[in-house]
N, C-alpha and C. Protein backbone atom coordinates (compact mmCIF):
# COMPACT_ATOMS: atom_id res chain seq x y z
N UNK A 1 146.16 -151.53 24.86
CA UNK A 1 145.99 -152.06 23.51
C UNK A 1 146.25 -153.56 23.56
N UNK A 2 145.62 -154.48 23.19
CA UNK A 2 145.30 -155.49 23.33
C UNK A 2 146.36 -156.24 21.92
N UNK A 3 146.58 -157.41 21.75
CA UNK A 3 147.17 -158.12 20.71
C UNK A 3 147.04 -157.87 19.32
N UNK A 4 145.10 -157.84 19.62
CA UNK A 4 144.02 -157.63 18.42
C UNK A 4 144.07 -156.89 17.75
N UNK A 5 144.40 -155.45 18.37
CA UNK A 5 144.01 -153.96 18.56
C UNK A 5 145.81 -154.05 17.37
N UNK A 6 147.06 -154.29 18.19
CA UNK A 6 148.37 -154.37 17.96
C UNK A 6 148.41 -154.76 16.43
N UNK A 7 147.46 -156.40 16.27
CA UNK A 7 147.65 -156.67 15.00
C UNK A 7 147.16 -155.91 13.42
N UNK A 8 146.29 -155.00 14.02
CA UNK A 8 145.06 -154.64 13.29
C UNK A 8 145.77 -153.02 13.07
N UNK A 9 146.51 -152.68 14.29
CA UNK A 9 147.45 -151.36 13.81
C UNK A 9 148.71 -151.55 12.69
N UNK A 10 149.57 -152.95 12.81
CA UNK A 10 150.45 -152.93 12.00
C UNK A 10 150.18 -153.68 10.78
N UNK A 11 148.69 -154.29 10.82
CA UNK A 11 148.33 -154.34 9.06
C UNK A 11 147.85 -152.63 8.86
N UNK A 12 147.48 -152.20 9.48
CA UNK A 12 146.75 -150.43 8.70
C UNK A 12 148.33 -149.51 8.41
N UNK A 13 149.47 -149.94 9.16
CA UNK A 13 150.49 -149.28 8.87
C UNK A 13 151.28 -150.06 7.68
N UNK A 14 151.49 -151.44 7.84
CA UNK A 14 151.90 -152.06 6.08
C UNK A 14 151.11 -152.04 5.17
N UNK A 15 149.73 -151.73 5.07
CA UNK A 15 149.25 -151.16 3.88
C UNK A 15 149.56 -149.93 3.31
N UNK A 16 149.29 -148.86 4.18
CA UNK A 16 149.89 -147.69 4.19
C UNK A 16 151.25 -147.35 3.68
N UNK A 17 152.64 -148.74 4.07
CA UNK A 17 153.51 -148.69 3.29
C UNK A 17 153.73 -148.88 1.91
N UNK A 18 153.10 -149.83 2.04
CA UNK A 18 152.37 -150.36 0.26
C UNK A 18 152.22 -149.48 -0.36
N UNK A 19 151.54 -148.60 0.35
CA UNK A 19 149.97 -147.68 -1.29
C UNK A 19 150.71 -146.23 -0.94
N UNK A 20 151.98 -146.20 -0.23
CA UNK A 20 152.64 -144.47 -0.26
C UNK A 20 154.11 -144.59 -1.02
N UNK A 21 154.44 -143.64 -1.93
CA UNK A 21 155.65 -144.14 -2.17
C UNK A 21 156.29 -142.80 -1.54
N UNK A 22 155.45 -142.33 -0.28
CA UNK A 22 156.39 -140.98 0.21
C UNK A 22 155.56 -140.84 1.80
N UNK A 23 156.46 -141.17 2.83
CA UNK A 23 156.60 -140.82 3.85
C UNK A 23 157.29 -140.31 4.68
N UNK A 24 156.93 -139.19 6.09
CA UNK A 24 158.18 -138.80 6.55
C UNK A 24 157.88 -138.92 7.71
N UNK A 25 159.03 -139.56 8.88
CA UNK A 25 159.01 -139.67 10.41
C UNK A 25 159.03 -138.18 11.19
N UNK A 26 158.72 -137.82 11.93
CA UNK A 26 158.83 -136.54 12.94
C UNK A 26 158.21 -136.91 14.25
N UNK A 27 159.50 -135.90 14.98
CA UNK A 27 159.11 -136.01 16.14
C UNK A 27 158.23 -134.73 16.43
N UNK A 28 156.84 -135.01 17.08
CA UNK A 28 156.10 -134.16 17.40
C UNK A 28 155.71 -133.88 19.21
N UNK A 29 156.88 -134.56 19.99
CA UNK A 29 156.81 -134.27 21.56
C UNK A 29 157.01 -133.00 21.83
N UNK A 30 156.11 -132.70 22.69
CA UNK A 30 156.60 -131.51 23.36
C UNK A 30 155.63 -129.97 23.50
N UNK A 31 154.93 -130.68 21.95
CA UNK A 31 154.14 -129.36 21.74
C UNK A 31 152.79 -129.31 22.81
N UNK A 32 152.35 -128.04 23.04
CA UNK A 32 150.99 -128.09 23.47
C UNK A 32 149.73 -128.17 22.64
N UNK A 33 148.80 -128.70 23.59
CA UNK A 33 147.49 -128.90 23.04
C UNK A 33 147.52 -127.79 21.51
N UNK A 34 147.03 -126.44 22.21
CA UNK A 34 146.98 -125.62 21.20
C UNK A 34 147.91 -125.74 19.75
N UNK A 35 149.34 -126.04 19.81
CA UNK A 35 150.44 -125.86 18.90
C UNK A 35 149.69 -127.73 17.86
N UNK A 36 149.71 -128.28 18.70
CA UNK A 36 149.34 -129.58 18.32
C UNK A 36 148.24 -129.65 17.28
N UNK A 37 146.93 -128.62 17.74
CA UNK A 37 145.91 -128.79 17.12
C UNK A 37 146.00 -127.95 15.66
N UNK A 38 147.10 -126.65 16.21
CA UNK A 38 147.64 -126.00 14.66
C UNK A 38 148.22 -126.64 13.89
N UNK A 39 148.96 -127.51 13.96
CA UNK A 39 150.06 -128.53 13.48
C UNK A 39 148.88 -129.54 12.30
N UNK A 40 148.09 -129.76 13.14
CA UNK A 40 146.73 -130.69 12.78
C UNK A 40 145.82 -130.12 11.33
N UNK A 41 145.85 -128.79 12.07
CA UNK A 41 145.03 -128.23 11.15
C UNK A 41 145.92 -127.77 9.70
N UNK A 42 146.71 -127.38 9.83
CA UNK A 42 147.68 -126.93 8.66
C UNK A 42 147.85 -128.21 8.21
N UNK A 43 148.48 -129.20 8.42
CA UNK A 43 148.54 -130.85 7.53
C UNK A 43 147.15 -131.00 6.94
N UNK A 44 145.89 -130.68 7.68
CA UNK A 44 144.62 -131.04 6.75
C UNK A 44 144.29 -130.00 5.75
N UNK A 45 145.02 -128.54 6.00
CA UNK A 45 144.50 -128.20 4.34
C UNK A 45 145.62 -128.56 3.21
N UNK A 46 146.54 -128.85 3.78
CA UNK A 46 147.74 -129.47 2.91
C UNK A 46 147.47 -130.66 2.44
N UNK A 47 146.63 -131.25 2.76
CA UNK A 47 146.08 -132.79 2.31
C UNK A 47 146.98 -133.46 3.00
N UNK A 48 147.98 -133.24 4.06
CA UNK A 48 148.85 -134.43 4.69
C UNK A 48 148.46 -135.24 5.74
N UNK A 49 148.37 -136.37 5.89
CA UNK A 49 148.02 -136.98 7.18
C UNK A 49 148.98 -137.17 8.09
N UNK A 50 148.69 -136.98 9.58
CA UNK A 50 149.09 -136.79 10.51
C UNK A 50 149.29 -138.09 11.29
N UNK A 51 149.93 -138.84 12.15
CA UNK A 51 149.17 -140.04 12.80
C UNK A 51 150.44 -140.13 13.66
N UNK A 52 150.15 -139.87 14.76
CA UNK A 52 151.13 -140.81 15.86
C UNK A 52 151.33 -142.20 15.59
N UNK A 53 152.53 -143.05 16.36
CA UNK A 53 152.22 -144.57 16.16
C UNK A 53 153.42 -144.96 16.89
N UNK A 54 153.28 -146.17 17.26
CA UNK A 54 154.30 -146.78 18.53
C UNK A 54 155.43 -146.71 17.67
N UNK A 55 156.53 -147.07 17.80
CA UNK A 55 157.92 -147.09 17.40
C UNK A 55 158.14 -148.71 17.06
N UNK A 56 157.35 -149.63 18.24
CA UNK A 56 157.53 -150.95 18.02
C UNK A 56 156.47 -151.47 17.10
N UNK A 57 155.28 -150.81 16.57
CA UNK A 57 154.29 -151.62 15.59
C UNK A 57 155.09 -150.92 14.44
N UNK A 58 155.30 -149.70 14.64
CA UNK A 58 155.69 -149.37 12.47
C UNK A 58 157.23 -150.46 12.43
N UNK A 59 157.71 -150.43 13.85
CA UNK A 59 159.41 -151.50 13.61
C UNK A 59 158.66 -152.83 12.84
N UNK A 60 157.51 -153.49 13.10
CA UNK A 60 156.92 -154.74 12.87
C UNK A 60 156.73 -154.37 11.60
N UNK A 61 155.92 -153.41 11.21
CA UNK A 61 155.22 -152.93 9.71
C UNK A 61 156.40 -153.10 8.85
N UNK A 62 157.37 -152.31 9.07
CA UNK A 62 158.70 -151.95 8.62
C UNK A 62 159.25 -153.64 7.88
N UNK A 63 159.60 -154.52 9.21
CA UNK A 63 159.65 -155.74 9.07
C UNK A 63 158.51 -156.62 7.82
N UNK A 64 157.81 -156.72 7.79
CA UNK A 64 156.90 -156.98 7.41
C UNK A 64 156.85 -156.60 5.61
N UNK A 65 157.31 -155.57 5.73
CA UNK A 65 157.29 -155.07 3.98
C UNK A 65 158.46 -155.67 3.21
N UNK A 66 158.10 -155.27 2.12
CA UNK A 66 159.19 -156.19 0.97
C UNK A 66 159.97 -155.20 1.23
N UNK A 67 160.09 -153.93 1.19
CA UNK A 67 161.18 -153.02 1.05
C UNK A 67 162.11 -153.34 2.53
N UNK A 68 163.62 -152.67 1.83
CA UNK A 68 164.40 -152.64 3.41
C UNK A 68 164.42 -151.62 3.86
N UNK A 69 163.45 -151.20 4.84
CA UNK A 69 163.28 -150.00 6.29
C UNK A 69 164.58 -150.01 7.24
N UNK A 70 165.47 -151.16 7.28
CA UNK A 70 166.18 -151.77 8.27
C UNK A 70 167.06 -150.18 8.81
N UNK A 71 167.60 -149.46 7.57
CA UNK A 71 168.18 -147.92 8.00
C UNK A 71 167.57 -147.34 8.82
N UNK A 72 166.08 -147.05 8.91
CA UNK A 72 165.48 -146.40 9.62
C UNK A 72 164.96 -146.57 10.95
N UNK A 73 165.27 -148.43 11.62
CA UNK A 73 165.23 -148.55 12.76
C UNK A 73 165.42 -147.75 14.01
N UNK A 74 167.02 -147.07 13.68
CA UNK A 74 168.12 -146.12 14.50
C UNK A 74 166.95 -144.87 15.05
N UNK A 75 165.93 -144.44 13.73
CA UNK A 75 165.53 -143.21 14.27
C UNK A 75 163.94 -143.71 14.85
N UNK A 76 163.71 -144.79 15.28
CA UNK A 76 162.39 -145.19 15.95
C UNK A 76 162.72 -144.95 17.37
N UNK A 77 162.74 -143.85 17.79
CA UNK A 77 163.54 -143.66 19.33
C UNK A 77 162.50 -142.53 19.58
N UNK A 78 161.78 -142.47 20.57
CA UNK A 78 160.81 -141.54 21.58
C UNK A 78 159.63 -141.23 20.77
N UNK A 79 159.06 -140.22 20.22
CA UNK A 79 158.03 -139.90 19.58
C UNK A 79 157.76 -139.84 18.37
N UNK A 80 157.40 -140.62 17.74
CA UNK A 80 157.38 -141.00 16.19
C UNK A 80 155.91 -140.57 15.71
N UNK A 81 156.16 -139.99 14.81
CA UNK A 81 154.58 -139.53 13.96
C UNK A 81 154.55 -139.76 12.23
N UNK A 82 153.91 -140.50 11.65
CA UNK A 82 154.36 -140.45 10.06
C UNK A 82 153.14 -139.11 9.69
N UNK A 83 154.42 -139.02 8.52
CA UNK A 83 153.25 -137.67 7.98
C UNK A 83 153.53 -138.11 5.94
N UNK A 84 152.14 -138.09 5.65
CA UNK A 84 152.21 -138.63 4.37
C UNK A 84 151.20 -137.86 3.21
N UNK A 85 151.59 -137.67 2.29
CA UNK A 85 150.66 -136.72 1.40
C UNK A 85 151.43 -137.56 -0.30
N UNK A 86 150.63 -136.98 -1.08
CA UNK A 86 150.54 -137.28 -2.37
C UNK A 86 151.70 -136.88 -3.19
N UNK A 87 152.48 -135.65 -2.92
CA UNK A 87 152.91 -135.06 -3.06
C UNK A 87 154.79 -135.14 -2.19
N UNK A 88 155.74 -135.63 -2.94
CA UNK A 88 156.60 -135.68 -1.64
C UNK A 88 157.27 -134.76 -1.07
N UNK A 89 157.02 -133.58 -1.68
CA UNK A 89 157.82 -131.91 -0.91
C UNK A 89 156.66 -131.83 -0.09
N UNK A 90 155.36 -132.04 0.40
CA UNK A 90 154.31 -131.39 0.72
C UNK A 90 154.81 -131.28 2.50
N UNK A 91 155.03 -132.50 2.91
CA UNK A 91 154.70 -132.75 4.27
C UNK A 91 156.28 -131.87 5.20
N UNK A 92 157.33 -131.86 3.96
CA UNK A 92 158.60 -131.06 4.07
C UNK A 92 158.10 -129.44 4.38
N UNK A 93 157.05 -129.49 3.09
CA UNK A 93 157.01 -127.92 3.62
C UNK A 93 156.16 -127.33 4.91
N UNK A 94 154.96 -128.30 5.04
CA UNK A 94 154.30 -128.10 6.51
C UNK A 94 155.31 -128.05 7.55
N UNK A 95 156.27 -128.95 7.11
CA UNK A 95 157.18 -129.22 8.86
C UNK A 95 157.90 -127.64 8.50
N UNK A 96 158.72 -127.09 7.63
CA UNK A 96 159.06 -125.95 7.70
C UNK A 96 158.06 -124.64 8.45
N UNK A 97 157.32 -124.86 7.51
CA UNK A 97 155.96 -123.74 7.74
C UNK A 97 156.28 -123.49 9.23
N UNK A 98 155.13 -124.45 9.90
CA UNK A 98 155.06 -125.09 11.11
C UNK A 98 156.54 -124.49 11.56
N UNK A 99 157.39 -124.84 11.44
CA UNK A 99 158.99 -124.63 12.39
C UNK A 99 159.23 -122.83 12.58
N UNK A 100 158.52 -122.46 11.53
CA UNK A 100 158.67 -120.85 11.88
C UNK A 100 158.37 -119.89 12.98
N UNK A 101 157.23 -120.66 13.68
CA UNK A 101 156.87 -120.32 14.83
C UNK A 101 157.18 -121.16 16.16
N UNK A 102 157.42 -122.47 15.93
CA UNK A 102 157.83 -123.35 16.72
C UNK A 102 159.02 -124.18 16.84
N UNK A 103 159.19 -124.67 17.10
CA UNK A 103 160.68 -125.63 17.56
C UNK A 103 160.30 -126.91 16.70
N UNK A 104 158.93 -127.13 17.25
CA UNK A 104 159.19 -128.84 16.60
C UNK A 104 158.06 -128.62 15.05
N UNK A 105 157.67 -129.57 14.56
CA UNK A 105 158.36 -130.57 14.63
C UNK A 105 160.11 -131.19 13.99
N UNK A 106 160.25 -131.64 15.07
CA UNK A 106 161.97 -132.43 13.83
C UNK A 106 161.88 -133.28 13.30
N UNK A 107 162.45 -133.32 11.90
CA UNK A 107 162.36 -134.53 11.28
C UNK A 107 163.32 -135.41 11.69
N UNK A 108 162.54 -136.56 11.39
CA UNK A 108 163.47 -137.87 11.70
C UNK A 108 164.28 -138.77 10.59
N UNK A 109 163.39 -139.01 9.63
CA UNK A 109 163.95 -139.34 8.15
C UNK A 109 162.42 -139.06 7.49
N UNK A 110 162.89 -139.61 6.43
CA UNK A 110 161.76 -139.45 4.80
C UNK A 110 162.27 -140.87 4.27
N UNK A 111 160.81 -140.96 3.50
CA UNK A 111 161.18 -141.85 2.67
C UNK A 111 160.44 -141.41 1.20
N UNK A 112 160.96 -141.24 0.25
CA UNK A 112 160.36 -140.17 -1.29
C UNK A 112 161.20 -141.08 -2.40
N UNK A 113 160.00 -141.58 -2.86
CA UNK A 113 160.15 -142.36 -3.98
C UNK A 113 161.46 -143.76 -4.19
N UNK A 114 161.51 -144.35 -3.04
CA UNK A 114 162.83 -145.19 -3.04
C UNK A 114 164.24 -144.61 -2.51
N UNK A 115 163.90 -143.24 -1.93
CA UNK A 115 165.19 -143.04 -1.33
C UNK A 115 164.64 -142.47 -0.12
N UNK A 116 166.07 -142.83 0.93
CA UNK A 116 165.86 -142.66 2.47
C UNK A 116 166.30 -141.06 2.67
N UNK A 117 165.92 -140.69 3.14
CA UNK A 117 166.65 -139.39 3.92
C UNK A 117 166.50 -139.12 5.42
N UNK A 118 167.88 -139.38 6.26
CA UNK A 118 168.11 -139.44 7.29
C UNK A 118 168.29 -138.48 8.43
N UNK A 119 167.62 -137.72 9.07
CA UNK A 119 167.85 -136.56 9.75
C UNK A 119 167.27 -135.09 9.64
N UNK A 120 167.16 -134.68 10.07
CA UNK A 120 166.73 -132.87 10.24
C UNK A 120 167.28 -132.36 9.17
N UNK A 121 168.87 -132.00 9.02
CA UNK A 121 169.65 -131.54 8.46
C UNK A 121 168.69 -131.37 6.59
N UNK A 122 168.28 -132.65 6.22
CA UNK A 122 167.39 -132.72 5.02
C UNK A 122 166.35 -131.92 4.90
N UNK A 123 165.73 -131.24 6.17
CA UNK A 123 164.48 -130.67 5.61
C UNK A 123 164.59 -129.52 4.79
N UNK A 124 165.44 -128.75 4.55
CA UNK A 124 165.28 -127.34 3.74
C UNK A 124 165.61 -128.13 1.93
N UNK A 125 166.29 -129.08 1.56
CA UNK A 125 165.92 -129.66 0.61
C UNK A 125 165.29 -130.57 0.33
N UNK A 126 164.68 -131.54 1.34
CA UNK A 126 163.07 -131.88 0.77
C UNK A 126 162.10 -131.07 0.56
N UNK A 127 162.34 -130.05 0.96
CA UNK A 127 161.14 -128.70 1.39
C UNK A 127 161.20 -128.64 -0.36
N UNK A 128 162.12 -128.23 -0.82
CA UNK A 128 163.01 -127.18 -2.24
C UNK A 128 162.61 -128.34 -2.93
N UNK A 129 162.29 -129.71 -3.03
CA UNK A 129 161.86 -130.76 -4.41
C UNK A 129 161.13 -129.98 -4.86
N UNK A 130 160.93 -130.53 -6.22
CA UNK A 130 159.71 -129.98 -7.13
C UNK A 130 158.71 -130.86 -7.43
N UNK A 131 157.61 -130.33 -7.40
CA UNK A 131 156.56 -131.62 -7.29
C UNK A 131 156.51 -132.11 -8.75
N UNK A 132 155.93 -133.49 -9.14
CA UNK A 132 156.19 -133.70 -10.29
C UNK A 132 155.51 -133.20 -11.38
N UNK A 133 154.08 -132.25 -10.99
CA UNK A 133 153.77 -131.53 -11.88
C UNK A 133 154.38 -129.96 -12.06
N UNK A 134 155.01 -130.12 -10.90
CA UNK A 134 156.30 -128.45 -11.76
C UNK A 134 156.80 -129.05 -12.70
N UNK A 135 157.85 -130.28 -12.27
CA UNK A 135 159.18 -130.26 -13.07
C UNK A 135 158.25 -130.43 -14.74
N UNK A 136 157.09 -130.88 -14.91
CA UNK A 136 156.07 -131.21 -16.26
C UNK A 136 156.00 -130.10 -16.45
N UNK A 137 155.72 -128.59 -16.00
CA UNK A 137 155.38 -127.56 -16.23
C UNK A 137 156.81 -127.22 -16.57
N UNK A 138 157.80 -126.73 -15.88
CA UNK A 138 159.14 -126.58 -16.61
C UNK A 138 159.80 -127.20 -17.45
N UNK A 139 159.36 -128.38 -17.98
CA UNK A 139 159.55 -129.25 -19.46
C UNK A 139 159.00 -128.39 -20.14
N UNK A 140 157.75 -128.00 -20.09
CA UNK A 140 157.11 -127.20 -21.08
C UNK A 140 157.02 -126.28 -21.48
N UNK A 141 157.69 -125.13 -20.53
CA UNK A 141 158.38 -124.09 -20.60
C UNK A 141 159.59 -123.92 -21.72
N UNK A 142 160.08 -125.00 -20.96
CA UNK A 142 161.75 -125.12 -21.97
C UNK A 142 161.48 -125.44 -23.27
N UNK A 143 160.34 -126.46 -23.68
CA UNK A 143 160.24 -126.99 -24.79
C UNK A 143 159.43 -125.92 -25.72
N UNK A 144 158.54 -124.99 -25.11
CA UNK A 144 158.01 -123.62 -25.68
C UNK A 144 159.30 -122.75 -26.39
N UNK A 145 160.03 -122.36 -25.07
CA UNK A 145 160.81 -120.97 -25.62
C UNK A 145 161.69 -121.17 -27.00
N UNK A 146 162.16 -122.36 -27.50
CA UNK A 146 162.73 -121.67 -28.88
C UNK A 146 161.69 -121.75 -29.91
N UNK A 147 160.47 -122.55 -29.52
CA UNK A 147 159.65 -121.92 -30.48
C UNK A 147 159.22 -120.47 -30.53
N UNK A 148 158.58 -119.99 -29.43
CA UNK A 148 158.62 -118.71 -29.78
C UNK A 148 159.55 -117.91 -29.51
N UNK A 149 161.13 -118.19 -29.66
CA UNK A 149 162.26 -117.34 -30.24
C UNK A 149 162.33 -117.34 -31.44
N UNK A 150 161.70 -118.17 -32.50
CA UNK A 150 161.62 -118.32 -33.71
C UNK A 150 160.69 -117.60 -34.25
N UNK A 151 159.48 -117.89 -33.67
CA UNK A 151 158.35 -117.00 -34.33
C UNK A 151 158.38 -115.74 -33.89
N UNK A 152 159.29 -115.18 -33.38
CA UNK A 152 159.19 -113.64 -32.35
C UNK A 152 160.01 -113.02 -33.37
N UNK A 153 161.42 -114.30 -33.93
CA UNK A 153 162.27 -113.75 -34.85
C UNK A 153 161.78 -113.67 -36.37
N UNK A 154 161.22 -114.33 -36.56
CA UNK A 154 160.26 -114.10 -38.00
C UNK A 154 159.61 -112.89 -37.75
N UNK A 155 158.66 -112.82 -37.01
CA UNK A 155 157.53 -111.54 -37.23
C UNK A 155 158.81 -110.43 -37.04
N UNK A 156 159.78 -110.47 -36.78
CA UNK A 156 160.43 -108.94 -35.87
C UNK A 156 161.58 -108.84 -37.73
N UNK A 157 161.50 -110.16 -37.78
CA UNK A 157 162.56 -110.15 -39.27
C UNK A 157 161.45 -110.13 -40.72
N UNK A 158 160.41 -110.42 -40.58
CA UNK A 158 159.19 -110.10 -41.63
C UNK A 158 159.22 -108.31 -41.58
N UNK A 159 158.96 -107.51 -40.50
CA UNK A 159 158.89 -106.33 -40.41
C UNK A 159 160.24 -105.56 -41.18
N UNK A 160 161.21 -106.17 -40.49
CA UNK A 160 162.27 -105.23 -41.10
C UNK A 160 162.63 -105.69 -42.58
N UNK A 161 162.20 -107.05 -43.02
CA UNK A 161 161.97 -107.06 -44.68
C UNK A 161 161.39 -106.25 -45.40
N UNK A 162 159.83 -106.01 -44.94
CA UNK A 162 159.38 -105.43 -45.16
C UNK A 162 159.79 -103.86 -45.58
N UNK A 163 160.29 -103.31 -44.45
CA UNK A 163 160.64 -102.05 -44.41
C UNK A 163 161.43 -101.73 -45.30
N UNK A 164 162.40 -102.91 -46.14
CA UNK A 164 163.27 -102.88 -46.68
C UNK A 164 163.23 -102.83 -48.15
N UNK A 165 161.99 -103.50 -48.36
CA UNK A 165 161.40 -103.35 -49.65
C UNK A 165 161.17 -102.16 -49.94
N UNK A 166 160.20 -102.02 -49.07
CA UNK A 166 159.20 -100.62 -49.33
C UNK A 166 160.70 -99.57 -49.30
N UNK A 167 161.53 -98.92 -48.64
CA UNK A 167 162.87 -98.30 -49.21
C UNK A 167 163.43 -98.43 -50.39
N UNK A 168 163.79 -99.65 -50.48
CA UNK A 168 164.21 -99.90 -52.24
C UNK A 168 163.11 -99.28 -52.94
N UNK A 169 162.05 -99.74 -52.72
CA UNK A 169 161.05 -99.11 -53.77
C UNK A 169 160.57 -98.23 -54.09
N UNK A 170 160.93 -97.14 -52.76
CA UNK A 170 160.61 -95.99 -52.95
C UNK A 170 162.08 -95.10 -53.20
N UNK A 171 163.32 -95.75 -53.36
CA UNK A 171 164.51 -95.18 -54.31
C UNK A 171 164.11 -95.59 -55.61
N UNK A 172 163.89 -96.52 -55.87
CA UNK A 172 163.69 -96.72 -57.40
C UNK A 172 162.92 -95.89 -58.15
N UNK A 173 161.81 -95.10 -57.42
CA UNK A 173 160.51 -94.36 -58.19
C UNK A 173 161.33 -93.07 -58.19
């Protein structure tokens, strides 16, 4: 890889920092062809992208951005792969998925919405986030149920009014 080639990788990786507000490092050594190409294929129906990359161009990229990466230097050590999707539980849950049958990949850190997360130990609760159209869907949930505890209690308290009339009224006759 040539200078050219070098410069032209760590502008495609500081853009990439720019326009993601959710990335995660993993180490993906070790696997075989076959495990590799499953790994591949499961991130593409997940919509996640996959990408190997030197340790010393994303250190430059890293450098290079307004944000401070500087924490995440420590884990630019042997095989680095970013994995990035729309979604910031998404690429958590492929690496789980994926880990059920295999060893790797390990995570290295995350980065999800302005916060770092450092180590392996994180993946079963990045996995567990809620994407931001659940937690919208469970707003709406919550904001439903006392309405219809109200209207469930009217119609169920209309009936037994009811019933109550019609008794009186049929003592009175």
């Amino acid at each position: 890889m040539n200078r050219e080639e070098k410069n032209q990788m760590i502008a495609t990786l500081e853009e990439m920092l720019n326009d993601n507000k959710n990335f995660y490092l993993a180490d993906i050594s070790g696997l075989t062809a076959e495990e590799n190409s499953a790994l591949r294929r499961l991130c593409f129906k997940r919509e996640v992208s996959l990408q190997v990359v030197k340790n010393t161009l994303l250190k430059k990229a890293f450098e290079k951005n307004d944000t401070d990466f500087s924490e995440l230097y420590n884990v630019l050590v042997g095989n680095t792969s970013i994995m990035q999707a729309e979604e910031p539980n998404v690429a958590a849950k492929v690496i789980k998925e994926f880990r059920k049958k295999n060893d790797k990949p390990i995570l290295k850190a995350a980065y999800l919405e302005e916060s770092l997360y450092i180590g392996d130990e994180n993946l079963s609760a990045l996995a567990d986030l809620k994407s931001k159209n659940e937690l919208i869907g469970d707003i709406i949930t919550i904001l439903q149920s006392p309405a219809k505890n109200v209207i469930a209690s009217l119609q169920s308290g209309g009936n037994k009014l009811s019933g109550i009339v019609k008794t009186l009224q049929e003592r009175v006759e």
